[in-house]
Amino acid sequence: MRLVGAPTVGVLAVLALLLIVPASPASAHSWLVSSVPADGATVQSGPSTVVLTFSEPVADDYFEVDVVGPDGRSYLAGRDRAEGASVTVHVAPTGPAGKYRVEYRQMSEDGHRVTGSATFTVTSPGTGEGSVRDDSETQSSSMSGYLVAGGVVLVVVVAAAAIWLLRRNRIRSDRPS
């Protein structure tokens, strides 16, 4: 008696691949078009504002921006403001010279969360001290990444075990009695 044929094993393999291969990002997602200072720019002193321009309008209630210095501290000052496709954030006096990262999270018009960053380098140290960052959301995102990876591993193991069992049963059923 034959329980499983090659097409069934193939279907299981394709289903397993569909579960573990991440979907490519939708083209409807918003993306960063430009920033001031420009991404990768070198400036003498820290800017008082940073402007991010996206490919679509930004909802004022659905975005977050932080300016992180080379010391890991936040140099964001006050509330950010969205106007059309641009977001303006006020920057506190910067601290040490080095690379500053402008991190953003926003909700795209299609409802997906978009995250990213732009950088600029300050060549002269400023007088600012920055503030300690609340990394609870970053830690939460890291944890969800581990959970997704664990789920992928689980799916692969279950799929491999199912294929192994199906092949073993096929071999047994192919033996003459």
C-alpha positions as a LaTeX table, in Angstrom:
\begin{tabular}{lrrr}
\hline
Residue & $x$ (\AA) & $y$ (\AA) & $z$ (\AA) \\
\hline
Met1 & 0.00 & 0.00 & 0.00 \\
Arg2 & 1.42 & 3.35 & $-0.98$ \\
Leu3 & 0.58 & 6.23 & 1.41 \\
Val4 & 2.42 & 9.14 & $-0.11$ \\
Gly5 & 3.69 & 9.89 & $-3.56$ \\
Ala6 & 6.42 & 12.19 & $-4.77$ \\
Pro7 & 3.92 & 14.99 & $-5.55$ \\
Thr8 & 2.80 & 15.09 & $-1.89$ \\
Val9 & 6.38 & 15.40 & $-0.66$ \\
Gly10 & 6.96 & 18.14 & $-3.23$ \\
Val11 & 3.88 & 20.04 & $-2.08$ \\
Leu12 & 5.05 & 19.78 & 1.54 \\
Ala13 & 8.49 & 21.09 & 0.56 \\
Val14 & 6.99 & 24.04 & $-1.32$ \\
Leu15 & 4.70 & 24.87 & 1.61 \\
Ala16 & 7.68 & 24.76 & 4.00 \\
Leu17 & 9.64 & 27.12 & 1.72 \\
Leu18 & 6.71 & 29.54 & 1.53 \\
Leu19 & 6.61 & 29.69 & 5.31 \\
Ile20 & 10.31 & 30.37 & 5.75 \\
Val21 & 11.08 & 32.69 & 2.82 \\
Pro22 & 10.21 & 36.24 & 3.88 \\
Ala23 & 7.92 & 38.25 & 1.67 \\
Ser24 & 9.54 & 41.10 & $-0.21$ \\
Pro25 & 8.47 & 44.58 & 0.86 \\
Ala26 & 5.48 & 46.00 & $-0.96$ \\
Ser27 & 6.23 & 48.77 & $-3.36$ \\
Ala28 & 3.47 & 50.85 & $-1.77$ \\
His29 & 5.49 & 51.37 & 1.41 \\
Ser30 & 6.81 & 54.80 & 2.12 \\
Trp31 & 10.56 & 55.37 & 1.88 \\
Leu32 & 12.97 & 58.12 & 2.84 \\
Val33 & 13.57 & 60.37 & $-0.18$ \\
Ser34 & 15.98 & 62.86 & 1.42 \\
Ser35 & 17.21 & 64.31 & 4.68 \\
Val36 & 18.75 & 67.59 & 5.85 \\
Pro37 & 21.56 & 67.18 & 6.69 \\
Ala38 & 21.87 & 64.74 & 3.81 \\
Asp39 & 22.42 & 61.08 & 4.65 \\
Gly40 & 26.17 & 60.58 & 5.11 \\
Ala41 & 26.94 & 64.32 & 5.22 \\
Thr42 & 29.72 & 65.82 & 7.33 \\
Val43 & 28.92 & 69.05 & 9.18 \\
Gln44 & 31.08 & 71.35 & 11.33 \\
Ser45 & 28.56 & 71.60 & 14.19 \\
Gly46 & 25.35 & 69.85 & 15.10 \\
Pro47 & 22.21 & 71.08 & 13.35 \\
Ser48 & 19.35 & 72.64 & 15.32 \\
Thr49 & 16.79 & 70.76 & 13.19 \\
Val50 & 16.71 & 67.67 & 11.01 \\
Val51 & 14.22 & 67.37 & 8.14 \\
Leu52 & 13.21 & 63.98 & 6.72 \\
Thr53 & 11.24 & 63.86 & 3.46 \\
Phe54 & 9.36 & 60.69 & 2.57 \\
Ser55 & 7.77 & 59.39 & $-0.62$ \\
Glu56 & 4.25 & 59.95 & 0.72 \\
Pro57 & 2.53 & 62.16 & 3.30 \\
Val58 & 3.32 & 61.38 & 6.94 \\
Ala59 & 0.50 & 61.22 & 9.49 \\
Asp60 & 1.37 & 63.48 & 12.43 \\
Asp61 & 0.26 & 60.87 & 14.98 \\
Tyr62 & 2.04 & 57.90 & 13.42 \\
Phe63 & 5.73 & 58.62 & 13.37 \\
Glu64 & 8.66 & 58.73 & 15.78 \\
Val65 & 12.13 & 60.14 & 15.27 \\
Asp66 & 15.22 & 60.07 & 17.47 \\
Val67 & 18.68 & 61.57 & 16.96 \\
Val68 & 21.29 & 59.29 & 18.54 \\
Gly69 & 24.84 & 60.45 & 19.11 \\
Pro70 & 28.08 & 58.45 & 18.97 \\
Asp71 & 27.76 & 58.09 & 22.75 \\
Gly72 & 24.40 & 56.28 & 22.37 \\
Arg73 & 22.47 & 59.16 & 23.94 \\
Ser74 & 19.43 & 60.91 & 22.47 \\
Tyr75 & 19.84 & 64.48 & 21.20 \\
Leu76 & 16.19 & 65.02 & 20.34 \\
Ala77 & 14.68 & 68.28 & 21.66 \\
Gly78 & 10.94 & 68.81 & 21.75 \\
Arg79 & 8.14 & 67.42 & 19.65 \\
Asp80 & 8.55 & 66.43 & 16.02 \\
Arg81 & 6.28 & 67.99 & 13.40 \\
Ala82 & 4.92 & 66.38 & 10.24 \\
Glu83 & 3.80 & 68.51 & 7.34 \\
Gly84 & 2.89 & 66.73 & 4.12 \\
Ala85 & 5.67 & 64.29 & 3.27 \\
Ser86 & 8.23 & 66.02 & 5.53 \\
Val87 & 9.02 & 65.62 & 9.21 \\
Thr88 & 10.98 & 68.30 & 11.09 \\
Val89 & 12.60 & 67.49 & 14.43 \\
His90 & 14.41 & 69.85 & 16.75 \\
Val91 & 17.86 & 68.72 & 17.81 \\
Ala92 & 19.39 & 69.55 & 21.19 \\
Pro93 & 22.96 & 70.83 & 21.23 \\
Thr94 & 25.07 & 67.88 & 20.15 \\
Gly95 & 27.74 & 66.32 & 22.31 \\
Pro96 & 30.86 & 64.54 & 21.13 \\
Ala97 & 32.14 & 64.77 & 17.58 \\
Gly98 & 31.32 & 61.72 & 15.51 \\
Lys99 & 28.51 & 60.00 & 13.66 \\
Tyr100 & 24.91 & 60.82 & 14.61 \\
Arg101 & 22.07 & 58.54 & 13.54 \\
Val102 & 18.56 & 59.84 & 12.80 \\
Glu103 & 16.27 & 56.87 & 13.45 \\
Tyr104 & 12.67 & 56.96 & 12.26 \\
Arg105 & 9.56 & 54.82 & 12.51 \\
Gln106 & 6.39 & 55.71 & 10.70 \\
Met107 & 3.15 & 54.20 & 9.46 \\
Ser108 & 2.95 & 53.93 & 5.69 \\
Glu109 & $-0.34$ & 54.75 & 3.92 \\
Asp110 & $-0.88$ & 51.02 & 3.35 \\
Gly111 & $-0.75$ & 50.46 & 7.13 \\
His112 & 2.72 & 48.91 & 7.35 \\
Arg113 & 5.33 & 50.18 & 9.78 \\
Val114 & 8.41 & 51.61 & 8.08 \\
Thr115 & 11.69 & 51.98 & 9.96 \\
Gly116 & 15.07 & 53.25 & 8.93 \\
Ser117 & 17.82 & 55.74 & 9.60 \\
Ala118 & 20.04 & 58.39 & 8.09 \\
Thr119 & 23.41 & 59.54 & 9.43 \\
Phe120 & 25.50 & 62.67 & 9.56 \\
Thr121 & 28.92 & 63.27 & 11.08 \\
Val122 & 29.72 & 66.23 & 13.33 \\
Thr123 & 33.41 & 67.25 & 13.21 \\
Ser124 & 33.51 & 69.63 & 16.21 \\
Pro125 & 32.25 & 68.57 & 19.64 \\
Gly126 & 29.25 & 70.45 & 21.01 \\
Thr127 & 28.27 & 71.41 & 24.55 \\
Gly128 & 25.25 & 69.08 & 24.79 \\
Glu129 & 25.04 & 66.02 & 26.98 \\
Gly130 & 22.06 & 64.28 & 25.45 \\
Ser131 & 19.65 & 62.14 & 27.42 \\
Val132 & 19.45 & 58.46 & 28.22 \\
Arg133 & 17.41 & 56.62 & 25.61 \\
Asp134 & 14.40 & 54.47 & 26.41 \\
Asp135 & 15.31 & 51.32 & 24.50 \\
Ser136 & 12.25 & 49.33 & 25.63 \\
Glu137 & 10.78 & 49.34 & 22.10 \\
Thr138 & 14.15 & 48.39 & 20.59 \\
Gln139 & 14.41 & 45.50 & 23.04 \\
Ser140 & 10.82 & 44.51 & 22.24 \\
Ser141 & 11.64 & 44.52 & 18.51 \\
Ser142 & 14.72 & 42.39 & 19.16 \\
Met143 & 12.64 & 39.92 & 21.14 \\
Ser144 & 10.05 & 39.66 & 18.36 \\
Gly145 & 12.90 & 38.98 & 15.92 \\
Tyr146 & 14.02 & 36.06 & 18.09 \\
Leu147 & 10.45 & 34.76 & 18.24 \\
Val148 & 10.13 & 34.90 & 14.45 \\
Ala149 & 13.47 & 33.11 & 14.03 \\
Gly150 & 12.38 & 30.46 & 16.53 \\
Gly151 & 9.13 & 29.98 & 14.62 \\
Val152 & 11.01 & 29.57 & 11.35 \\
Val153 & 13.29 & 26.96 & 12.92 \\
Leu154 & 10.26 & 25.12 & 14.30 \\
Val155 & 8.55 & 25.08 & 10.88 \\
Val156 & 11.71 & 23.75 & 9.21 \\
Val157 & 12.12 & 21.01 & 11.82 \\
Val158 & 8.47 & 19.95 & 11.57 \\
Ala159 & 8.60 & 19.96 & 7.75 \\
Ala160 & 11.83 & 17.91 & 7.75 \\
Ala161 & 10.35 & 15.41 & 10.23 \\
Ala162 & 7.16 & 15.08 & 8.15 \\
Ile163 & 9.13 & 14.46 & 4.97 \\
Trp164 & 11.35 & 11.92 & 6.72 \\
Leu165 & 8.32 & 10.07 & 8.15 \\
Leu166 & 6.51 & 10.09 & 4.81 \\
Arg167 & 9.55 & 8.70 & 3.00 \\
Arg168 & 10.06 & 6.05 & 5.66 \\
Asn169 & 6.42 & 4.96 & 5.35 \\
Arg170 & 6.72 & 4.89 & 1.56 \\
Ile171 & 9.80 & 2.69 & 1.73 \\
Arg172 & 8.01 & 0.31 & 4.12 \\
Ser173 & 4.94 & 0.19 & 1.93 \\
Asp174 & 7.04 & $-0.53$ & $-1.17$ \\
Arg175 & 8.59 & $-3.67$ & 0.42 \\
Pro176 & 7.04 & $-6.95$ & $-0.62$ \\
Ser177 & 5.14 & $-8.68$ & 2.20 \\
\hline
\end{tabular}
